[in-house]
Amino acid sequence: MTDSAPGRARAEAHANIALAKYWGKSERGDNLTAVPSLSLTLDALTTRSEVCFDASLSADEVNLGGKQLEGRELERVRVMLDRVRLQSGEKRFARVESANNFPTAAGLASSASGFAALAVAARAAAELGPDAAAASKLARQSSASAARSIFEGFVELGRDADAAAPVAPSSHWDLCMLVAIVEQGKKEVSSTGGMEQTRLTSPYYAGWLEAAPPLFDEAREAVLARDFQRLATNMERSTLLMHASMLGSDPPIVYFKPASIALIHAITGRRAQGFPEAFTLDAGPNVKVLTLAEHAEKTENFLRSVPGVAQVLVCRPGPPAALLELGGPLADARRLRVVGETRT
Ligand code: DP6
């Protein structure tokens, strides 16, 4: 069985969590980012997508987890498919089926794995050759964090960079990212809308733009040196400065819930006692806790004991995006060919 047939392909990509955050678009447009970011691709959070160009369709159809997408969500996918059609000469509309193995849009980076899987599948279905940088650029144009999900392990997306680039493979450092879910369901303010509101109204946005690049540099060096304390300090500072810029928006953007704040205090206290743990939050109330793999069980037990924590997902550094075999249920398809190979 081949990994793509004319007009049809399947792919999977994994979510990523930023260790140094991106928040804000570049003045150059095209969804380029105003600050550099650094992320960790996560093994346990996966999106699988199948794209099938079909001459019988009169419009693109997108099904996410059994639900037909409409409105803005559908439009975002169509824009990516239009780019692929333009680049490949493919004329047909597409049927897209996509499924996450984790809750959608709860600050769990579903758009990152979703647009990365879609970019890889759509390019292959349109018979564009495997090209990690091209897939990363295509993903980035739809959702900047998705550019990073093409690659495994530790990944960077530079300011104004077209595509993400690998920093170190998953095997570089045995870390664990535990996702403490304090609230399920859709977030109230999307990251796209939230960062635009921050740029336009927050007096602290200028401070964020100034502070983010050196925090990125520090976090990157800490990853390369496997220096947990240094990474912890910079990741938490990147998180809090990003949220401070959001809090300064008018109207304010407050993603924190009481359990988010409780966890920030708890993790800060535990690190002061010597536990290798650090927190981060994205555009949502869930708290992600970074720790060393050898310490993960203790962290998990602690998080499960905190009131307000509904679920804990345990993630390790994850693999690159890959094409999947065709045929049979999407959930059961085997990985065939890696797209975001790391060459470090
Ligand atoms: C807080 O990539 O979701 O998770 O480019 O508008 O789709 P768009 O935004 P998105 O923003 C992610 C923001 C973040 C931080 C990060 O992942 O770097």
mmCIF file of C-alpha atoms and ligand atoms in Angstrom:
data_model
loop_
_atom_site.group_PDB
_atom_site.id
_atom_site.type_symbol
_atom_site.label_atom_id
_atom_site.label_comp_id
_atom_site.label_asym_id
_atom_site.label_seq_id
_atom_site.Cartn_x
_atom_site.Cartn_y
_atom_site.Cartn_z
ATOM 1 C CA MET A 1 0.000 0.000 0.000
ATOM 2 C CA THR A 2 1.337 3.457 -0.872
ATOM 3 C CA ASP A 3 1.322 6.466 1.480
ATOM 4 C CA SER A 4 -0.671 8.572 -0.983
ATOM 5 C CA ALA A 5 -2.844 7.826 -3.999
ATOM 6 C CA PRO A 6 -3.635 10.421 -6.680
ATOM 7 C CA GLY A 7 -5.645 13.078 -4.883
ATOM 8 C CA ARG A 8 -5.598 11.438 -1.480
ATOM 9 C CA ALA A 9 -3.263 11.355 1.543
ATOM 10 C CA ARG A 10 -3.222 10.993 5.314
ATOM 11 C CA ALA A 11 -0.895 12.550 7.853
ATOM 12 C CA GLU A 12 -0.443 13.013 11.581
ATOM 13 C CA ALA A 13 1.188 15.737 13.621
ATOM 14 C CA HIS A 14 1.659 16.315 17.319
ATOM 15 C CA ALA A 15 0.781 19.344 19.399
ATOM 16 C CA ASN A 16 3.561 21.522 20.751
ATOM 17 C CA ILE A 17 3.804 23.766 23.783
ATOM 18 C CA ALA A 18 5.940 26.886 23.650
ATOM 19 C CA LEU A 19 8.818 27.085 26.137
ATOM 20 C CA ALA A 20 9.379 30.680 24.908
ATOM 21 C CA LYS A 21 6.102 32.152 23.722
ATOM 22 C CA TYR A 22 4.876 33.755 20.507
ATOM 23 C CA TRP A 23 2.189 36.391 20.964
ATOM 24 C CA GLY A 24 1.675 39.019 18.251
ATOM 25 C CA LYS A 25 1.872 39.226 14.490
ATOM 26 C CA SER A 26 4.608 40.934 12.514
ATOM 27 C CA GLU A 27 3.873 44.172 10.698
ATOM 28 C CA ARG A 28 4.913 42.362 7.516
ATOM 29 C CA GLY A 29 1.605 40.457 7.444
ATOM 30 C CA ASP A 30 1.194 36.883 6.110
ATOM 31 C CA ASN A 31 0.789 35.649 9.715
ATOM 32 C CA LEU A 32 4.530 36.119 10.367
ATOM 33 C CA THR A 33 5.352 36.418 14.055
ATOM 34 C CA ALA A 34 6.545 39.544 15.847
ATOM 35 C CA VAL A 35 8.727 37.590 18.297
ATOM 36 C CA PRO A 36 10.757 34.366 18.082
ATOM 37 C CA SER A 37 9.409 31.275 19.848
ATOM 38 C CA LEU A 38 10.742 27.922 21.009
ATOM 39 C CA SER A 39 8.617 24.820 21.546
ATOM 40 C CA LEU A 40 8.518 21.217 22.594
ATOM 41 C CA THR A 41 6.581 18.796 20.365
ATOM 42 C CA LEU A 42 4.506 16.419 22.510
ATOM 43 C CA ASP A 43 4.056 12.718 21.807
ATOM 44 C CA ALA A 44 0.673 12.167 23.447
ATOM 45 C CA LEU A 45 -1.343 14.906 21.728
ATOM 46 C CA THR A 46 -2.001 13.925 18.128
ATOM 47 C CA THR A 47 -4.112 15.094 15.201
ATOM 48 C CA ARG A 48 -4.685 12.844 12.202
ATOM 49 C CA SER A 49 -6.034 14.212 8.929
ATOM 50 C CA GLU A 50 -7.080 12.751 5.616
ATOM 51 C CA VAL A 51 -7.410 14.969 2.542
ATOM 52 C CA CYS A 52 -9.159 13.700 -0.561
ATOM 53 C CA PHE A 53 -9.508 15.889 -3.654
ATOM 54 C CA ASP A 54 -12.713 14.792 -5.377
ATOM 55 C CA ALA A 55 -14.152 16.030 -8.700
ATOM 56 C CA SER A 56 -17.720 15.382 -7.503
ATOM 57 C CA LEU A 57 -17.511 18.053 -4.771
ATOM 58 C CA SER A 58 -18.781 21.598 -5.346
ATOM 59 C CA ALA A 59 -17.062 22.986 -2.200
ATOM 60 C CA ASP A 60 -14.500 21.903 0.394
ATOM 61 C CA GLU A 61 -15.992 19.819 3.214
ATOM 62 C CA VAL A 62 -14.231 19.530 6.556
ATOM 63 C CA ASN A 63 -15.147 17.146 9.328
ATOM 64 C CA LEU A 64 -13.376 17.486 12.683
ATOM 65 C CA GLY A 65 -14.022 14.686 15.164
ATOM 66 C CA GLY A 66 -17.369 13.813 13.549
ATOM 67 C CA LYS A 67 -18.592 17.420 13.283
ATOM 68 C CA GLN A 68 -18.849 19.337 9.986
ATOM 69 C CA LEU A 69 -16.998 22.640 10.327
ATOM 70 C CA GLU A 70 -18.768 25.865 9.362
ATOM 71 C CA GLY A 71 -18.116 29.607 9.331
ATOM 72 C CA ARG A 72 -14.709 30.926 10.346
ATOM 73 C CA GLU A 73 -13.266 27.501 11.229
ATOM 74 C CA LEU A 74 -14.181 26.111 7.799
ATOM 75 C CA GLU A 75 -12.868 29.249 6.094
ATOM 76 C CA ARG A 76 -9.462 28.855 7.764
ATOM 77 C CA VAL A 77 -9.097 25.358 6.299
ATOM 78 C CA ARG A 78 -10.330 26.483 2.874
ATOM 79 C CA VAL A 79 -7.700 29.218 2.750
ATOM 80 C CA MET A 80 -4.978 26.595 3.268
ATOM 81 C CA LEU A 81 -6.490 24.310 0.620
ATOM 82 C CA ASP A 82 -6.639 27.265 -1.811
ATOM 83 C CA ARG A 83 -2.895 27.837 -1.261
ATOM 84 C CA VAL A 84 -2.199 24.169 -2.000
ATOM 85 C CA ARG A 85 -4.356 24.305 -5.142
ATOM 86 C CA LEU A 86 -2.500 27.400 -6.300
ATOM 87 C CA GLN A 87 0.907 25.796 -5.711
ATOM 88 C CA SER A 88 0.056 22.435 -7.294
ATOM 89 C CA GLY A 89 -2.419 23.157 -10.081
ATOM 90 C CA GLU A 90 -4.961 20.864 -8.366
ATOM 91 C CA LYS A 91 -8.428 22.064 -9.382
ATOM 92 C CA ARG A 92 -10.752 19.844 -7.326
ATOM 93 C CA PHE A 93 -12.342 20.631 -3.979
ATOM 94 C CA ALA A 94 -11.387 18.444 -1.049
ATOM 95 C CA ARG A 95 -13.042 16.345 1.603
ATOM 96 C CA VAL A 96 -11.097 16.589 4.852
ATOM 97 C CA GLU A 97 -11.508 14.304 7.836
ATOM 98 C CA SER A 98 -9.596 15.195 10.955
ATOM 99 C CA ALA A 99 -9.499 13.853 14.501
ATOM 100 C CA ASN A 100 -7.703 14.892 17.684
ATOM 101 C CA ASN A 101 -6.999 12.461 20.500
ATOM 102 C CA PHE A 102 -7.330 15.323 23.043
ATOM 103 C CA PRO A 103 -9.817 18.156 23.871
ATOM 104 C CA THR A 104 -10.056 20.789 21.109
ATOM 105 C CA ALA A 105 -9.437 24.507 21.690
ATOM 106 C CA ALA A 106 -8.768 24.488 25.425
ATOM 107 C CA GLY A 107 -5.352 26.051 25.153
ATOM 108 C CA LEU A 108 -4.031 22.626 24.177
ATOM 109 C CA ALA A 109 -2.593 23.741 20.865
ATOM 110 C CA SER A 110 -5.129 21.859 18.755
ATOM 111 C CA SER A 111 -4.670 24.391 15.964
ATOM 112 C CA ALA A 112 -0.935 23.616 15.968
ATOM 113 C CA SER A 113 -1.233 19.863 15.426
ATOM 114 C CA GLY A 114 -4.364 20.335 13.306
ATOM 115 C CA PHE A 115 -2.900 22.708 10.745
ATOM 116 C CA ALA A 116 0.419 20.836 10.687
ATOM 117 C CA ALA A 117 -1.311 17.506 9.911
ATOM 118 C CA LEU A 118 -3.521 19.210 7.347
ATOM 119 C CA ALA A 119 -0.573 20.911 5.641
ATOM 120 C CA VAL A 120 1.305 17.617 5.261
ATOM 121 C CA ALA A 121 -1.749 15.664 4.078
ATOM 122 C CA ALA A 122 -2.962 18.381 1.675
ATOM 123 C CA ARG A 123 0.462 18.822 0.081
ATOM 124 C CA ALA A 124 0.839 15.052 -0.417
ATOM 125 C CA ALA A 125 -2.723 14.696 -1.776
ATOM 126 C CA ALA A 126 -1.912 17.453 -4.293
ATOM 127 C CA GLU A 127 1.283 15.572 -5.195
ATOM 128 C CA LEU A 128 3.625 18.255 -3.924
ATOM 129 C CA GLY A 129 6.821 16.472 -2.886
ATOM 130 C CA PRO A 130 7.767 15.951 0.789
ATOM 131 C CA ASP A 131 9.404 19.181 1.955
ATOM 132 C CA ALA A 132 9.450 19.950 5.674
ATOM 133 C CA ALA A 133 10.183 23.672 5.236
ATOM 134 C CA ALA A 134 7.382 24.092 2.679
ATOM 135 C CA ALA A 135 4.930 22.198 4.935
ATOM 136 C CA SER A 136 6.012 24.301 7.915
ATOM 137 C CA LYS A 137 5.492 27.535 5.968
ATOM 138 C CA LEU A 138 2.055 26.410 4.782
ATOM 139 C CA ALA A 139 1.076 25.489 8.356
ATOM 140 C CA ARG A 140 2.487 28.777 9.680
ATOM 141 C CA GLN A 141 0.389 30.852 7.288
ATOM 142 C CA SER A 142 -2.745 29.347 8.890
ATOM 143 C CA SER A 143 -1.578 29.203 12.502
ATOM 144 C CA ALA A 144 1.931 30.281 13.437
ATOM 145 C CA SER A 145 2.407 27.721 16.213
ATOM 146 C CA ALA A 146 1.522 24.964 13.685
ATOM 147 C CA ALA A 147 4.791 25.648 11.851
ATOM 148 C CA ARG A 148 6.625 24.155 14.860
ATOM 149 C CA SER A 149 4.569 20.910 14.905
ATOM 150 C CA ILE A 150 6.171 19.717 11.666
ATOM 151 C CA PHE A 151 9.375 18.972 13.575
ATOM 152 C CA GLU A 152 10.204 16.687 16.466
ATOM 153 C CA GLY A 153 11.430 17.609 19.920
ATOM 154 C CA PHE A 154 12.739 21.143 20.391
ATOM 155 C CA VAL A 155 11.805 23.579 17.629
ATOM 156 C CA GLU A 156 12.212 27.292 16.934
ATOM 157 C CA LEU A 157 10.249 29.770 14.861
ATOM 158 C CA GLY A 158 12.201 32.960 14.351
ATOM 159 C CA ARG A 159 10.735 36.435 14.237
ATOM 160 C CA ASP A 160 9.446 37.009 10.676
ATOM 161 C CA ALA A 161 10.626 33.489 9.771
ATOM 162 C CA ASP A 162 8.821 31.726 6.952
ATOM 163 C CA ALA A 163 9.190 28.281 8.494
ATOM 164 C CA ALA A 164 10.143 26.690 11.803
ATOM 165 C CA ALA A 165 13.452 24.865 12.217
ATOM 166 C CA PRO A 166 14.631 22.013 14.437
ATOM 167 C CA VAL A 167 16.757 22.915 17.479
ATOM 168 C CA ALA A 168 17.277 19.431 18.960
ATOM 169 C CA PRO A 169 15.607 16.028 18.492
ATOM 170 C CA SER A 170 13.266 14.431 21.048
ATOM 171 C CA SER A 171 16.090 12.217 22.278
ATOM 172 C CA HIS A 172 18.120 15.300 23.284
ATOM 173 C CA TRP A 173 16.552 15.647 26.737
ATOM 174 C CA ASP A 174 14.265 13.339 28.686
ATOM 175 C CA LEU A 175 11.687 15.862 29.807
ATOM 176 C CA CYS A 176 8.034 15.455 30.585
ATOM 177 C CA MET A 177 5.236 17.985 30.055
ATOM 178 C CA LEU A 178 2.169 17.329 32.178
ATOM 179 C CA VAL A 179 -1.019 19.057 31.104
ATOM 180 C CA ALA A 180 -3.307 19.808 34.048
ATOM 181 C CA ILE A 181 -6.771 20.335 32.598
ATOM 182 C CA VAL A 182 -8.700 22.708 34.800
ATOM 183 C CA GLU A 183 -11.443 23.412 32.284
ATOM 184 C CA GLN A 184 -12.606 21.637 29.135
ATOM 185 C CA GLY A 185 -14.357 23.250 26.209
ATOM 186 C CA LYS A 186 -13.753 26.132 23.902
ATOM 187 C CA LYS A 187 -11.782 29.152 25.062
ATOM 188 C CA GLU A 188 -13.593 32.479 25.265
ATOM 189 C CA VAL A 189 -11.028 34.512 23.299
ATOM 190 C CA SER A 190 -9.177 32.889 20.390
ATOM 191 C CA SER A 191 -5.408 33.350 20.286
ATOM 192 C CA THR A 192 -5.651 35.082 16.891
ATOM 193 C CA GLY A 193 -8.197 37.599 18.206
ATOM 194 C CA GLY A 194 -6.527 37.902 21.602
ATOM 195 C CA MET A 195 -3.107 38.813 20.262
ATOM 196 C CA GLU A 196 -4.587 41.413 17.925
ATOM 197 C CA GLN A 197 -6.534 42.957 20.807
ATOM 198 C CA THR A 198 -3.319 42.993 22.845
ATOM 199 C CA ARG A 199 -1.354 44.664 20.034
ATOM 200 C CA LEU A 200 -3.994 47.334 19.526
ATOM 201 C CA THR A 201 -4.879 48.180 23.132
ATOM 202 C CA SER A 202 -2.329 46.967 25.690
ATOM 203 C CA PRO A 203 0.239 49.502 26.957
ATOM 204 C CA TYR A 204 2.356 46.489 27.909
ATOM 205 C CA TYR A 205 2.553 45.073 24.383
ATOM 206 C CA ALA A 206 5.649 47.173 23.582
ATOM 207 C CA GLY A 207 7.320 45.779 26.714
ATOM 208 C CA TRP A 208 6.471 42.253 25.637
ATOM 209 C CA LEU A 209 8.020 42.797 22.188
ATOM 210 C CA GLU A 210 11.208 44.010 23.855
ATOM 211 C CA ALA A 211 11.387 41.282 26.518
ATOM 212 C CA ALA A 212 10.517 38.240 24.382
ATOM 213 C CA PRO A 213 13.667 37.894 22.175
ATOM 214 C CA PRO A 214 16.227 37.692 25.036
ATOM 215 C CA LEU A 215 13.961 35.226 26.868
ATOM 216 C CA PHE A 216 13.877 33.126 23.703
ATOM 217 C CA ASP A 217 17.706 33.233 23.469
ATOM 218 C CA GLU A 218 18.060 32.204 27.115
ATOM 219 C CA ALA A 219 15.506 29.393 26.809
ATOM 220 C CA ARG A 220 17.202 28.102 23.650
ATOM 221 C CA GLU A 221 20.609 28.040 25.326
ATOM 222 C CA ALA A 222 19.124 26.356 28.397
ATOM 223 C CA VAL A 223 17.637 23.613 26.198
ATOM 224 C CA LEU A 224 20.922 23.036 24.381
ATOM 225 C CA ALA A 225 22.787 22.899 27.733
ATOM 226 C CA ARG A 226 20.020 20.759 29.331
ATOM 227 C CA ASP A 227 19.910 23.306 32.154
ATOM 228 C CA PHE A 228 16.530 22.798 33.829
ATOM 229 C CA GLN A 229 16.694 25.710 36.285
ATOM 230 C CA ARG A 230 17.605 28.180 33.568
ATOM 231 C CA LEU A 231 14.861 26.893 31.275
ATOM 232 C CA ALA A 232 12.333 26.962 34.143
ATOM 233 C CA THR A 233 13.044 30.611 35.003
ATOM 234 C CA ASN A 234 12.865 31.780 31.400
ATOM 235 C CA MET A 235 9.795 29.741 30.471
ATOM 236 C CA GLU A 236 7.834 31.053 33.445
ATOM 237 C CA ARG A 237 8.929 34.623 32.746
ATOM 238 C CA SER A 238 7.945 34.299 29.078
ATOM 239 C CA THR A 239 4.546 32.960 30.185
ATOM 240 C CA LEU A 240 3.883 35.672 32.748
ATOM 241 C CA LEU A 241 5.066 38.544 30.539
ATOM 242 C CA MET A 242 2.835 37.281 27.722
ATOM 243 C CA HIS A 243 -0.135 37.088 30.103
ATOM 244 C CA ALA A 244 0.716 40.515 31.551
ATOM 245 C CA SER A 245 0.459 41.983 28.050
ATOM 246 C CA MET A 246 -2.951 40.305 27.641
ATOM 247 C CA LEU A 247 -4.152 41.534 31.050
ATOM 248 C CA GLY A 248 -3.317 45.076 29.941
ATOM 249 C CA SER A 249 -5.692 44.831 26.952
ATOM 250 C CA ASP A 250 -8.914 46.794 26.786
ATOM 251 C CA PRO A 251 -11.176 44.933 27.403
ATOM 252 C CA PRO A 252 -8.799 42.748 29.434
ATOM 253 C CA ILE A 253 -8.033 39.176 28.400
ATOM 254 C CA VAL A 254 -7.932 36.953 31.458
ATOM 255 C CA TYR A 255 -7.381 33.286 30.661
ATOM 256 C CA PHE A 256 -6.571 32.344 34.267
ATOM 257 C CA LYS A 257 -9.129 30.468 36.376
ATOM 258 C CA PRO A 258 -8.790 30.037 40.168
ATOM 259 C CA ALA A 259 -7.169 26.605 39.708
ATOM 260 C CA SER A 260 -4.654 28.116 37.230
ATOM 261 C CA ILE A 261 -3.511 30.628 39.850
ATOM 262 C CA ALA A 262 -3.416 27.961 42.567
ATOM 263 C CA LEU A 263 -1.146 25.841 40.365
ATOM 264 C CA ILE A 264 1.191 28.764 39.592
ATOM 265 C CA HIS A 265 1.681 29.295 43.345
ATOM 266 C CA ALA A 266 2.016 25.585 44.052
ATOM 267 C CA ILE A 267 4.638 24.949 41.359
ATOM 268 C CA THR A 268 6.606 28.056 42.359
ATOM 269 C CA GLY A 269 6.634 26.812 45.969
ATOM 270 C CA ARG A 270 7.615 23.299 45.005
ATOM 271 C CA ARG A 271 10.552 24.471 42.876
ATOM 272 C CA ALA A 272 11.766 26.572 45.800
ATOM 273 C CA GLN A 273 11.780 23.307 47.799
ATOM 274 C CA GLY A 274 13.964 21.656 45.141
ATOM 275 C CA PHE A 275 11.440 19.914 42.853
ATOM 276 C CA PRO A 276 12.401 20.192 39.151
ATOM 277 C CA GLU A 277 9.049 21.637 38.047
ATOM 278 C CA ALA A 278 8.078 24.735 36.055
ATOM 279 C CA PHE A 279 4.701 25.999 34.840
ATOM 280 C CA THR A 280 3.469 27.485 31.603
ATOM 281 C CA LEU A 281 0.045 28.572 30.299
ATOM 282 C CA ASP A 282 -1.060 29.435 26.793
ATOM 283 C CA ALA A 283 -4.259 31.105 25.590
ATOM 284 C CA GLY A 284 -6.384 29.165 28.055
ATOM 285 C CA PRO A 285 -6.651 28.246 31.750
ATOM 286 C CA ASN A 286 -4.892 24.863 31.624
ATOM 287 C CA VAL A 287 -1.491 24.674 33.268
ATOM 288 C CA LYS A 288 1.329 22.724 31.690
ATOM 289 C CA VAL A 289 4.062 21.603 34.059
ATOM 290 C CA LEU A 290 7.515 20.791 32.736
ATOM 291 C CA THR A 291 9.632 18.335 34.686
ATOM 292 C CA LEU A 292 12.405 15.790 34.238
ATOM 293 C CA ALA A 293 11.100 12.393 33.068
ATOM 294 C CA GLU A 294 12.523 10.675 36.156
ATOM 295 C CA HIS A 295 10.408 12.991 38.326
ATOM 296 C CA ALA A 296 7.199 12.838 36.272
ATOM 297 C CA GLU A 297 5.325 10.366 38.449
ATOM 298 C CA LYS A 298 5.717 12.557 41.535
ATOM 299 C CA THR A 299 4.545 15.611 39.583
ATOM 300 C CA GLU A 300 1.582 13.717 38.189
ATOM 301 C CA ASN A 301 0.503 12.498 41.637
ATOM 302 C CA PHE A 302 0.751 16.016 42.980
ATOM 303 C CA LEU A 303 -1.277 17.539 40.109
ATOM 304 C CA ARG A 304 -4.006 14.916 40.505
ATOM 305 C CA SER A 305 -4.366 15.910 44.172
ATOM 306 C CA VAL A 306 -5.015 19.599 43.414
ATOM 307 C CA PRO A 307 -8.707 20.633 43.705
ATOM 308 C CA GLY A 308 -10.030 21.865 40.356
ATOM 309 C CA VAL A 309 -7.705 19.707 38.256
ATOM 310 C CA ALA A 310 -10.055 17.500 36.215
ATOM 311 C CA GLN A 311 -7.505 15.507 34.248
ATOM 312 C CA VAL A 312 -3.739 15.201 33.806
ATOM 313 C CA LEU A 313 -2.189 14.301 30.437
ATOM 314 C CA VAL A 314 1.407 13.089 30.543
ATOM 315 C CA CYS A 315 3.490 13.958 27.453
ATOM 316 C CA ARG A 316 7.071 13.264 26.427
ATOM 317 C CA PRO A 317 9.080 14.943 23.654
ATOM 318 C CA GLY A 318 7.288 13.909 20.479
ATOM 319 C CA PRO A 319 8.085 12.847 16.916
ATOM 320 C CA PRO A 320 7.877 14.858 13.697
ATOM 321 C CA ALA A 321 4.834 15.007 11.438
ATOM 322 C CA ALA A 322 4.477 11.970 9.203
ATOM 323 C CA LEU A 323 2.486 10.585 6.314
ATOM 324 C CA LEU A 324 0.241 7.627 7.170
ATOM 325 C CA GLU A 325 -0.856 4.602 5.175
ATOM 326 C CA LEU A 326 -4.196 4.808 3.371
ATOM 327 C CA GLY A 327 -7.100 2.450 3.919
ATOM 328 C CA GLY A 328 -8.845 1.292 7.111
ATOM 329 C CA PRO A 329 -9.853 3.588 9.969
ATOM 330 C CA LEU A 330 -7.826 6.795 10.254
ATOM 331 C CA ALA A 331 -7.126 6.092 13.943
ATOM 332 C CA ASP A 332 -5.448 2.755 13.114
ATOM 333 C CA ALA A 333 -3.243 3.931 10.209
ATOM 334 C CA ARG A 334 0.495 3.277 10.505
ATOM 335 C CA ARG A 335 3.180 5.963 10.182
ATOM 336 C CA LEU A 336 4.932 5.590 6.847
ATOM 337 C CA ARG A 337 7.215 8.486 6.101
ATOM 338 C CA VAL A 338 8.457 11.232 8.398
ATOM 339 C CA VAL A 339 8.210 14.736 7.009
ATOM 340 C CA GLY A 340 9.935 16.933 9.609
ATOM 341 C CA GLU A 341 13.230 15.051 9.871
ATOM 342 C CA THR A 342 15.728 16.570 12.325
ATOM 343 C CA ARG A 343 19.235 16.798 11.001
ATOM 344 C CA THR A 344 21.100 17.998 14.063
HETATM 345 C C1 DP6 B 1 -0.145 31.359 23.418
HETATM 346 O O1 DP6 B 1 -0.516 29.877 16.777
HETATM 347 O O2 DP6 B 1 -2.746 29.702 17.963
HETATM 348 O O3 DP6 B 1 0.032 29.302 22.258
HETATM 349 O O4 DP6 B 1 -1.089 32.173 14.540
HETATM 350 O O5 DP6 B 1 -3.214 33.285 15.190
HETATM 351 O O6 DP6 B 1 -3.188 30.806 14.852
HETATM 352 P P1 DP6 B 1 -2.399 32.023 15.262
HETATM 353 O O7 DP6 B 1 -2.080 31.829 16.797
HETATM 354 P P2 DP6 B 1 -1.574 30.535 17.553
HETATM 355 O O8 DP6 B 1 -0.953 31.235 18.846
HETATM 356 C C2 DP6 B 1 -0.282 30.497 19.822
HETATM 357 C C3 DP6 B 1 0.004 31.359 20.980
HETATM 358 C C4 DP6 B 1 0.466 30.644 22.222
HETATM 359 C C5 DP6 B 1 1.993 30.725 22.355
HETATM 360 C C6 DP6 B 1 2.793 29.850 21.435
HETATM 361 O O9 DP6 B 1 2.354 28.727 21.102
HETATM 362 O O10 DP6 B 1 3.903 30.289 21.068
#
